[in-house]
Coordinates of C-alpha atoms in Angstrom, one line a residue:
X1 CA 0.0 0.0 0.0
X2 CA 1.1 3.7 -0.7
X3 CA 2.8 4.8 2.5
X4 CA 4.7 1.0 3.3
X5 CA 6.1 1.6 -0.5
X6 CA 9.9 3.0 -0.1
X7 CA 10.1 6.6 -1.6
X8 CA 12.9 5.4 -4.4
X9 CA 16.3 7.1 -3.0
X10 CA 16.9 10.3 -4.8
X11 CA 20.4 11.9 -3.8
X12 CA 21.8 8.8 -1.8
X13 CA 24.2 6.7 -3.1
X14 CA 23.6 2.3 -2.7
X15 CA 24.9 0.5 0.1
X16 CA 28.4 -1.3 -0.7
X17 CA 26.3 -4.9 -0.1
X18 CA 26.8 -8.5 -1.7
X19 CA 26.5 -8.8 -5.5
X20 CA 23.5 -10.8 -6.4
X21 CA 23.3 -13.6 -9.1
X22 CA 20.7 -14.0 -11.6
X23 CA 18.7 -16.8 -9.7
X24 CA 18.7 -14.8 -6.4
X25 CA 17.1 -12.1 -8.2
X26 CA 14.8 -14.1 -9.6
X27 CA 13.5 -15.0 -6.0
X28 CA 13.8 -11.6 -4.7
X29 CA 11.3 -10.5 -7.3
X30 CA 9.1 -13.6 -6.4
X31 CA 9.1 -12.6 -3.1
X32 CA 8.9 -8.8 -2.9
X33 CA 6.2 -8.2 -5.8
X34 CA 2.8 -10.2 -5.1
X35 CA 2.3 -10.8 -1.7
X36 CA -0.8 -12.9 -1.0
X37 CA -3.2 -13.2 1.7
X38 CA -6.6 -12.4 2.1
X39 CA -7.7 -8.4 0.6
X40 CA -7.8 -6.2 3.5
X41 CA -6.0 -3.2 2.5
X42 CA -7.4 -0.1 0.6
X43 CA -5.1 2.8 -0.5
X44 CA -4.7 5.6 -2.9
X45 CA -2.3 8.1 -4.2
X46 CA -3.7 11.6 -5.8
X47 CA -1.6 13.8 -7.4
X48 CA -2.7 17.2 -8.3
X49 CA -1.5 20.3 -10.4
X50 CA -0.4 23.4 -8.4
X51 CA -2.3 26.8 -9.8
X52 CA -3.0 29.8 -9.4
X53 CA -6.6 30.7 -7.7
X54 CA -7.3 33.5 -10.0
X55 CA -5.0 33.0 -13.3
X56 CA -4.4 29.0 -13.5
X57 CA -3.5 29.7 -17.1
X58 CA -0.5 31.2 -16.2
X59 CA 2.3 28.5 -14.9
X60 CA 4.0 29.6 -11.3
X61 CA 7.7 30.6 -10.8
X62 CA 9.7 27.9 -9.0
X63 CA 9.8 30.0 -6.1
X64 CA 6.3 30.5 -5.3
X65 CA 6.0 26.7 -6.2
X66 CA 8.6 25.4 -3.6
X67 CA 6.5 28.2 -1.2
X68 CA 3.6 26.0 -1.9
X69 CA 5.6 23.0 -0.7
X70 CA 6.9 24.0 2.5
X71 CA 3.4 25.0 3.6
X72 CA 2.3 21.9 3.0
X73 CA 5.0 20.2 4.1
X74 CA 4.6 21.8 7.6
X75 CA 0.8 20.7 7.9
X76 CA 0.8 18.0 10.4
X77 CA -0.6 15.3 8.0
X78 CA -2.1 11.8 7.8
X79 CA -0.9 10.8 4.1
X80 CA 2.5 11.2 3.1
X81 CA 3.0 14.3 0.9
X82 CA 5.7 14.6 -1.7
X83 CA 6.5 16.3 -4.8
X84 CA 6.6 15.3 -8.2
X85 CA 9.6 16.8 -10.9
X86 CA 7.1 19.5 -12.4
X87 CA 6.0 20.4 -9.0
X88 CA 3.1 18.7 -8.8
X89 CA 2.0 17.8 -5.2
X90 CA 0.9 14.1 -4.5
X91 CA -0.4 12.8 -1.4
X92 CA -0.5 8.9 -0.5
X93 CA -3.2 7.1 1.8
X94 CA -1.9 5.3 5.0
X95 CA -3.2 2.1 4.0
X96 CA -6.6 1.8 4.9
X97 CA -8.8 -1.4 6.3
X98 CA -12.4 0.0 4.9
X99 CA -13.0 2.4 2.0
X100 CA -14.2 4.9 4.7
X101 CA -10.8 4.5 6.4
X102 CA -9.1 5.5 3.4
X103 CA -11.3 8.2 2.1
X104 CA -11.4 10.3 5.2
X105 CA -8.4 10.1 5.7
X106 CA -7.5 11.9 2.8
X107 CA -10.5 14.2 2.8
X108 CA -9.0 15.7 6.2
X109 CA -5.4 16.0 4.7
X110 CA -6.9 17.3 1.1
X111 CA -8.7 20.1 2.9
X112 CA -5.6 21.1 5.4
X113 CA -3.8 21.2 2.3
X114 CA -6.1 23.2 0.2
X115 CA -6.7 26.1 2.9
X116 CA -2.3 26.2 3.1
X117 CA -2.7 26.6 -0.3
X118 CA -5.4 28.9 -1.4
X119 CA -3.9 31.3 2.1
X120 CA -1.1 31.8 -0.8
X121 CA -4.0 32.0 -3.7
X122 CA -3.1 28.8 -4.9
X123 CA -5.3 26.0 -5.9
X124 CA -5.0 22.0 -6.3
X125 CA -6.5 21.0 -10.0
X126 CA -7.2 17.6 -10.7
X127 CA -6.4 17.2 -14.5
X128 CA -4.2 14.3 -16.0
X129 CA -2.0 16.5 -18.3
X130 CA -1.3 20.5 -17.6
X131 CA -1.9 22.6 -20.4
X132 CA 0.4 25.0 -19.2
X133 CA 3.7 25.8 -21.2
X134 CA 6.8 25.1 -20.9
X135 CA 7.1 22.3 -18.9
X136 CA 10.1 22.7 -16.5
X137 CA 11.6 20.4 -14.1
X138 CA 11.4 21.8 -10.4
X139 CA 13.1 19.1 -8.7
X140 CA 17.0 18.5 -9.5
X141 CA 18.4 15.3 -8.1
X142 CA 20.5 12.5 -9.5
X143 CA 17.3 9.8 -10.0
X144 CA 15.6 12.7 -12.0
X145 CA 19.0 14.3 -14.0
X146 CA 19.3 10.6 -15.1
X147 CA 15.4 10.1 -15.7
X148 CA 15.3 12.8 -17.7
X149 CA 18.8 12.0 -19.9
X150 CA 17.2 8.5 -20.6
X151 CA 14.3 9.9 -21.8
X152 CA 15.2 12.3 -24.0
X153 CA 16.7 9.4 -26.6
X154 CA 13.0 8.5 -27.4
X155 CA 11.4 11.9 -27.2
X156 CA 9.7 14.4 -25.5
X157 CA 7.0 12.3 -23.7
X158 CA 9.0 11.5 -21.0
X159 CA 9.6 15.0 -19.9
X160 CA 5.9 16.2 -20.2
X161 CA 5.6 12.5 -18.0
X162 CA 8.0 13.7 -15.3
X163 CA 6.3 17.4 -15.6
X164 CA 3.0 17.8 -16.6
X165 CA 1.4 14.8 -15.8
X166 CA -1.6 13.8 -12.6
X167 CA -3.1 10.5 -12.3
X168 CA -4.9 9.1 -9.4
X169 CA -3.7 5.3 -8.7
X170 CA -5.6 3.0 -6.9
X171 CA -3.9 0.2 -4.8
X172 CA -5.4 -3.2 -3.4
X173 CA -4.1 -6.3 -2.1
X174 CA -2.7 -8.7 -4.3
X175 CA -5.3 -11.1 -3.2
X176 CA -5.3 -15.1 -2.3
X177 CA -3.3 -17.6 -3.3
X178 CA -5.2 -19.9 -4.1
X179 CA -7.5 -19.3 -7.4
X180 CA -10.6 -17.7 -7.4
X181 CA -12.2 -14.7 -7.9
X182 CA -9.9 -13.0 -5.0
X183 CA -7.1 -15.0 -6.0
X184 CA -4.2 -13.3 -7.0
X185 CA -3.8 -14.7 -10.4
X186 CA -7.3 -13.5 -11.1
X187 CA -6.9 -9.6 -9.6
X188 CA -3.8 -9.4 -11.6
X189 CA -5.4 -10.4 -14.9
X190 CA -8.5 -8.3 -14.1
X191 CA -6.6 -5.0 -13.4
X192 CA -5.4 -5.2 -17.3
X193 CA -8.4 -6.0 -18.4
X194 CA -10.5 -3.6 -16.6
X195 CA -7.9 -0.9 -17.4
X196 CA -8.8 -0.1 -20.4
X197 CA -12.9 0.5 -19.4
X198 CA -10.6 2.5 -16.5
X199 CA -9.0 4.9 -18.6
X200 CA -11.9 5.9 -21.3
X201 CA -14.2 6.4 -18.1
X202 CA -12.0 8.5 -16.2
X203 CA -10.2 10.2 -19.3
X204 CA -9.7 14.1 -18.2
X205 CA -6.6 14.9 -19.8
X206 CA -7.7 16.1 -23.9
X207 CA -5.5 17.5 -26.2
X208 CA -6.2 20.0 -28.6
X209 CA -2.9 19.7 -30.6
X210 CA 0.4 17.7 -31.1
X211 CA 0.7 14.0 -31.4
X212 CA -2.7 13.5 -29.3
X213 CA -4.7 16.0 -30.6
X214 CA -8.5 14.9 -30.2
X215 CA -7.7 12.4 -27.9
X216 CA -9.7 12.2 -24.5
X217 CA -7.1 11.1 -22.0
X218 CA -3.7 12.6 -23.9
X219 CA -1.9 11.2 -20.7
X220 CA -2.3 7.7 -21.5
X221 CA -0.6 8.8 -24.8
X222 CA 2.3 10.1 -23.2
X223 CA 3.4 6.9 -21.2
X224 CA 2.8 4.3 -23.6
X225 CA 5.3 6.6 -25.6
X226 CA 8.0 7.3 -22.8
X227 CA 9.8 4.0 -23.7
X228 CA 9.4 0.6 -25.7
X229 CA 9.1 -1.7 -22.7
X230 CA 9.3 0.2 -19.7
X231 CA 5.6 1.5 -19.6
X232 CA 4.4 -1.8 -20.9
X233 CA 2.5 -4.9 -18.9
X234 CA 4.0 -8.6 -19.4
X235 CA 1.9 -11.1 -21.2
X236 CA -1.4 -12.3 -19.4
X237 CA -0.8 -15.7 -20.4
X238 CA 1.6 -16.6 -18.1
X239 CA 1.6 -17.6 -14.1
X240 CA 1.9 -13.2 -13.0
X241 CA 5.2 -13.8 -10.8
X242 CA 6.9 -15.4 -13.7
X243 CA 5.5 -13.2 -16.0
X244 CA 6.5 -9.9 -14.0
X245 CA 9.7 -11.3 -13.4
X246 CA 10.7 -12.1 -17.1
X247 CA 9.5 -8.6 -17.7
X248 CA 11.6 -6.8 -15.4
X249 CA 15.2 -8.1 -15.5
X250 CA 14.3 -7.9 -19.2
X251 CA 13.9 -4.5 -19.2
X252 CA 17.0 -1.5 -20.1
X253 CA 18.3 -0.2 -16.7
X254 CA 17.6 3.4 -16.6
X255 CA 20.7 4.4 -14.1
X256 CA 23.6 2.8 -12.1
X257 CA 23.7 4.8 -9.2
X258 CA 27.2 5.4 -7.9
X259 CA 28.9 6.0 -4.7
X260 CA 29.1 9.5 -3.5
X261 CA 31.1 12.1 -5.4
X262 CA 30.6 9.8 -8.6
X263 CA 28.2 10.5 -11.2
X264 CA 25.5 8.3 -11.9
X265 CA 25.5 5.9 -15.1
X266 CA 23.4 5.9 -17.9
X267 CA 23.8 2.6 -19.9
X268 CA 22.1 2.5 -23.0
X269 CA 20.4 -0.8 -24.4
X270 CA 21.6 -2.7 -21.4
X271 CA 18.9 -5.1 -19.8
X272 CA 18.9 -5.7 -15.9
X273 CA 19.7 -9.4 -16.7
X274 CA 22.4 -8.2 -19.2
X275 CA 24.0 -6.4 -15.9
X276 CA 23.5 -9.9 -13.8
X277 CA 25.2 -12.0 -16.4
X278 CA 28.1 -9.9 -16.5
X279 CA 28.9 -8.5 -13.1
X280 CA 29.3 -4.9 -14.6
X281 CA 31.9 -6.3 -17.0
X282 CA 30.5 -4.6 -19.9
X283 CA 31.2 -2.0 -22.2
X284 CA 28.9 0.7 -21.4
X285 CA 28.2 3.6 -24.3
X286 CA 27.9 6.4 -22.5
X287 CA 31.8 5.6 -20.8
X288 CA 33.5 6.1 -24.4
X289 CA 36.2 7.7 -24.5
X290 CA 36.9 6.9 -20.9
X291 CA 39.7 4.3 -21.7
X292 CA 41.0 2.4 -18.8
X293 CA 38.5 3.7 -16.4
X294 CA 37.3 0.1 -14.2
X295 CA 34.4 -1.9 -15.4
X296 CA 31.2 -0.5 -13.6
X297 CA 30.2 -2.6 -10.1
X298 CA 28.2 -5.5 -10.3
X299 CA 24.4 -5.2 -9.6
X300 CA 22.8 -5.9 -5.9
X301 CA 19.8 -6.2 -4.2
X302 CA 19.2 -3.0 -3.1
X303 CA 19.9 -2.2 -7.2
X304 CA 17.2 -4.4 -8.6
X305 CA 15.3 -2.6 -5.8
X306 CA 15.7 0.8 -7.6
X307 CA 15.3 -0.7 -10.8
X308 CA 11.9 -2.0 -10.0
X309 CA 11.0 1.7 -9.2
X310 CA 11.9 2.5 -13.0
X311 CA 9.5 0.5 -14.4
X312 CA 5.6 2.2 -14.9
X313 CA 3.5 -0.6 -16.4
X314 CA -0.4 0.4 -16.5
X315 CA -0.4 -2.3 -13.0
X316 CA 2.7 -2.5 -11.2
X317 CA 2.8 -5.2 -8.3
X318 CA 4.5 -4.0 -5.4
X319 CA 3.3 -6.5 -3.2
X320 CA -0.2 -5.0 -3.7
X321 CA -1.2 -4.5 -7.0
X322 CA -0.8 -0.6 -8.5
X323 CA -3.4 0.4 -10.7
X324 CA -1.6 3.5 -12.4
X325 CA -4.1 4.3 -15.5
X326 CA -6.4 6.8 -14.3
X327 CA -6.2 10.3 -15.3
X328 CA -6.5 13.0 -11.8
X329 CA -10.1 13.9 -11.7
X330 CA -12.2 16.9 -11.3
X331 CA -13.7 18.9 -8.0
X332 CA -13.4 17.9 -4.8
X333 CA -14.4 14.5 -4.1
X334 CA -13.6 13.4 -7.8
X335 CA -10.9 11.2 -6.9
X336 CA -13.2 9.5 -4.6
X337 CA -14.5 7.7 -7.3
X338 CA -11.8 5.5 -9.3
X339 CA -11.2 4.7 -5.1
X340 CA -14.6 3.7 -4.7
X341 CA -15.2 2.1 -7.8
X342 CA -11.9 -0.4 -7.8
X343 CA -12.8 -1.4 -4.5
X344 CA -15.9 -2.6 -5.7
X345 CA -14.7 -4.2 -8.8
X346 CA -12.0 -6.0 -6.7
X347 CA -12.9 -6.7 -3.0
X348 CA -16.8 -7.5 -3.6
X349 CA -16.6 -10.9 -5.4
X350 CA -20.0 -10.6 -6.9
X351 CA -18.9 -7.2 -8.6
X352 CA -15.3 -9.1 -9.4
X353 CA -17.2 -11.5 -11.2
X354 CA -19.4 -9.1 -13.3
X355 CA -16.8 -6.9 -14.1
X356 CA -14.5 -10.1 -15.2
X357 CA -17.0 -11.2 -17.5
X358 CA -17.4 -7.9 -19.0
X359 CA -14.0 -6.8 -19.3
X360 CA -12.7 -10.4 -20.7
X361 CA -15.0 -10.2 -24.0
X362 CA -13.8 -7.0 -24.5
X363 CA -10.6 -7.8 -24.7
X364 CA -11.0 -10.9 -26.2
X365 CA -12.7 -9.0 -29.1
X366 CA -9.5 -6.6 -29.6
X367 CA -6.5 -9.5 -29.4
X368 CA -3.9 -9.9 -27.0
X369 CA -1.2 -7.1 -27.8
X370 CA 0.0 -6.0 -23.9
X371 CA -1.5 -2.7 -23.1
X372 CA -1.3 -0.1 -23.3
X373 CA -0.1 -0.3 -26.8
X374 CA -3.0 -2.3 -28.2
X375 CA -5.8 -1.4 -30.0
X376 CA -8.5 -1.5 -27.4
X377 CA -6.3 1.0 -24.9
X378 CA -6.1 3.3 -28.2
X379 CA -9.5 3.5 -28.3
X380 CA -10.1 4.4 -24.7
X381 CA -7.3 6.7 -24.6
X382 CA -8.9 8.5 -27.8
X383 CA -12.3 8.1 -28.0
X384 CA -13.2 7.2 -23.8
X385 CA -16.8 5.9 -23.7
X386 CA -17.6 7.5 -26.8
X387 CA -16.4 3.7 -28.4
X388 CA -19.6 1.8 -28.0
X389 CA -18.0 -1.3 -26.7
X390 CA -16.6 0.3 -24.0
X391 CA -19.5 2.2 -23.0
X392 CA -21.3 -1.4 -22.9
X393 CA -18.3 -2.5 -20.6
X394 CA -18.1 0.8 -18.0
X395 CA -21.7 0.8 -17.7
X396 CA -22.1 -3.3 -16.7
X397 CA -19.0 -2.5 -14.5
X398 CA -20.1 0.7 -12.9
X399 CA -23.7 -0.7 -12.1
X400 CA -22.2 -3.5 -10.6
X401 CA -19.8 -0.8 -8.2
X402 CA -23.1 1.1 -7.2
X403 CA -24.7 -2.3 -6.3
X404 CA -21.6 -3.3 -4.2
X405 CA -20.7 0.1 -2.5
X406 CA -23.5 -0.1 0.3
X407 CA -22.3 -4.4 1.2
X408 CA -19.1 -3.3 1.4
X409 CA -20.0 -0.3 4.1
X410 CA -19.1 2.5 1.9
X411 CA -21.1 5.7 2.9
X412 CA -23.9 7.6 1.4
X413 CA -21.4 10.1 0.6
X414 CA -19.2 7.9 -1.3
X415 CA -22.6 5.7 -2.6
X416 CA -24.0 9.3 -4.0
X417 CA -20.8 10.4 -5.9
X418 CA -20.2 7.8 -7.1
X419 CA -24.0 7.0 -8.7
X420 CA -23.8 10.6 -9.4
X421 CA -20.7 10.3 -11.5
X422 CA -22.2 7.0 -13.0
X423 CA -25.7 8.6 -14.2
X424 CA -23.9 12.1 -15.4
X425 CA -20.9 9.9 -17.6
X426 CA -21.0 6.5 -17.9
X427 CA -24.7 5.7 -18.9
X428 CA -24.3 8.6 -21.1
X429 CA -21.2 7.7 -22.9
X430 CA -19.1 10.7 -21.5
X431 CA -16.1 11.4 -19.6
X432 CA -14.8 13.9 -17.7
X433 CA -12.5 15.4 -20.7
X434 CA -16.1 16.0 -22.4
X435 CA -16.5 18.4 -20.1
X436 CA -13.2 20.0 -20.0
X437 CA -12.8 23.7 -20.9
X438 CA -9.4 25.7 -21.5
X439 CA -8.5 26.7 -17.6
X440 CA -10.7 28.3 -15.9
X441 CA -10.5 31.7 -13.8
X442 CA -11.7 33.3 -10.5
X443 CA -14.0 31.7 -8.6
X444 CA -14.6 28.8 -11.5
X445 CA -10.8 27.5 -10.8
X446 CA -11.3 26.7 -6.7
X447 CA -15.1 24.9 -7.7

């Protein structure tokens, strides 16, 4: 769950610890990534854009943004608050044993935060991609200088990733492990397939120009861009710890972080289980022209570690499962709902079942491409519920949620917003990016 994930080191340098062979990281990831056991735990992480109250079309300086920060960081706060590379602020649940638990919880923390805020005539906006220009990096530290350098060899979607971008992600327990409709094999096969009905239903992030113009949720564009594996899910066909595994050791490492007073690596085209099979004996591009320097350090545990927090698949399993697809929503209480919603669709197993059923033919009709680079995530990421087949799957899953929400104790609050959000979008083939409007000023930008 959000606050028992590590925040990935920024500025430290790794531990001088054992090298670690190819089988022991094998277990590690085994052991580390899907945790099973009964689903208890709720949790969510919201991040949110940082505007101004009266002209959120203009973007802030740095130093009224870091302003922004310390007030918030001085609140005496339930969540964990932290602060994204654009400046965008994010705040992560404890993790939470009801729905309730995990939504009041951040309720209380949103509204400390908000009234720090707007004191400075600043407001939190829940939108998945800023429209603001340029995108500039706030935050300089050695995971984000070498984020960044990686990136830029495919393009510029990883910086308007690390910038410009606000999702709200959804995290549950990895379930039983035994199969089932709580088993683990089961939640990790419906994440994928529900993400798809996921993003077109909570697409607020449209683009009016550039590669995504017309699309509904231009964020979902921008990470299955950043990188030709790292942002992509392993194959559902396969038992998910092998899968996961394969998928991560056979993924490029981003960085080698070095000891203090070094500068960190950037390898290029070198897999994680490249690194393994070598023991750093490698020729590494980026050292050219560096003749006779020593052979970089072989790879440890607290490395594949950090590597594991360089990958952003659309569900990344952390022990719990991360459900990282869904645009930052609108108002208030908008997050509330992808929060409310997964619950349902994972922790009520009459819901589970519906929403399994729905999701499979859906997929099944489009083919088996990984997402998000398959057709049917195209369509949601373009088109949301305007595509008729994924109107027919959101509404089958979002009926089943609003049936669920009251056995599952959720309150009228929650059982309101979200039927509210269900009748004014879902049975009517919208999403929140139909709605969208260039930013809005005054007293429309703090509704």
């Amino acid at each position: 769950m959000p606050q028992d994930s590590p925040t990935p080191p920024h500025t430290s340098a790794p531990p001088r610890t054992a090298s670690l062979s190819e089988t022991e990281a094998e277990e590690l990831i085994h052991g580390i990534c899907f945790k099973t056991g009964p689903p208890r735990l709720i949790g969510a992480e919201l991040e949110w854009l940082v505007m101004d109250a009266e002209r959120p079309e203009q973007p802030l300086s740095p130093e009224r943004l870091r302003g922004a920060h310390a007030a918030a960081r001085a609140l005496p706060l339930n969540s964990r608050l932290t602060v994204e590379p654009g400046g965008q602020l994010e705040l992560s649940s404890a993790p939470a044993a009801s729905l309730s638990g995990c939504v009041d919880g951040l309720q209380a923390d949103l509204a400390a935060v908000r009234a720090a805020l707007l004191a400075r005539g600043l407001v939190l906006r829940g939108l998945g991609r800023d429209p603001r220009r340029p995108y500039r990096r706030l935050l300089n530290s050695p995971r984000y200088d070498a984020m960044e350098a990686y990136f830029d060899r495919t393009g510029p979607a990883g910086r308007v990733m690390m910038c410009a971008s606000a999702s709200v992600q959804v995290c549950v327990d990895a379930g039983y492990a035994e199969p089932g409709v709580l088993g683990h094999g089961r939640r990790w096969r419906l994440a994928h397939l529900l993400g798809a009905v996921l993003v077109a239903a909570f697409a607020n992030s449209p683009a009016e120009e550039g590669p995504y113009a017309g699309w509904r949720c231009a964020r979902q564009g921008v990470w299955s861009d950043i990188d030709s594996r790292r942002a992509l899910a392993p194959p559902l066909d396969a038992e998910p710890r092998a899968a996961w595994t394969r998928q991560a050791l056979d993924t490029e490492v981003m960085c080698v972080r070095s000891y203090e007073g070094e500068a960190w690596e950037i390898p290029r085209g070198t897999t994680f289980r490249d690194w393994l099979r070598t023991g750093g004996d490698l020729e590494w591009p980026e050292r050219s022209g560096a003749a006779g320097r020593p052979a970089l350090r072989a790879p440890t545990a607290e490395d594949l570690e950090y590597h594991l927090t360089t990958l952003f698949p659309p569900v990344r399993p952390r022990g719990h499962l991360e459900l990282r697809m869904i645009d930052a929503q609108p108002g208030d209480d908008g997050w509330l709902v992808p929060l409310a919603v997964v619950h349902a669709l994972f922790d009520d197993p009459e819901a589970a079942e519906t929403a399994y059923r729905a999701t499979k033919a859906l997929s099944d009709a489009h083919g088996p491409g990984p997402s998000p680079r398959n057709p049917l995530w195209r369509s949601a990421a373009r088109d949301g519920l305007a595509d008729p087949e994924l109107r027919t799957a959101a509404t089958a899953c979002f009926l089943a949620a609003v049936e669920a929400l009251p056995r599952l104790g959720a309150s009228e609050h929650v059982q309101e917003t979200v039927g509210a959000f269900t009748e004014r979008f879902v049975l009517r083939g919208r999403c929140p990016a139909d709605d969208a409007s260039p930013l809005l000023t005054g007293k429309e930008a703090r509704r």
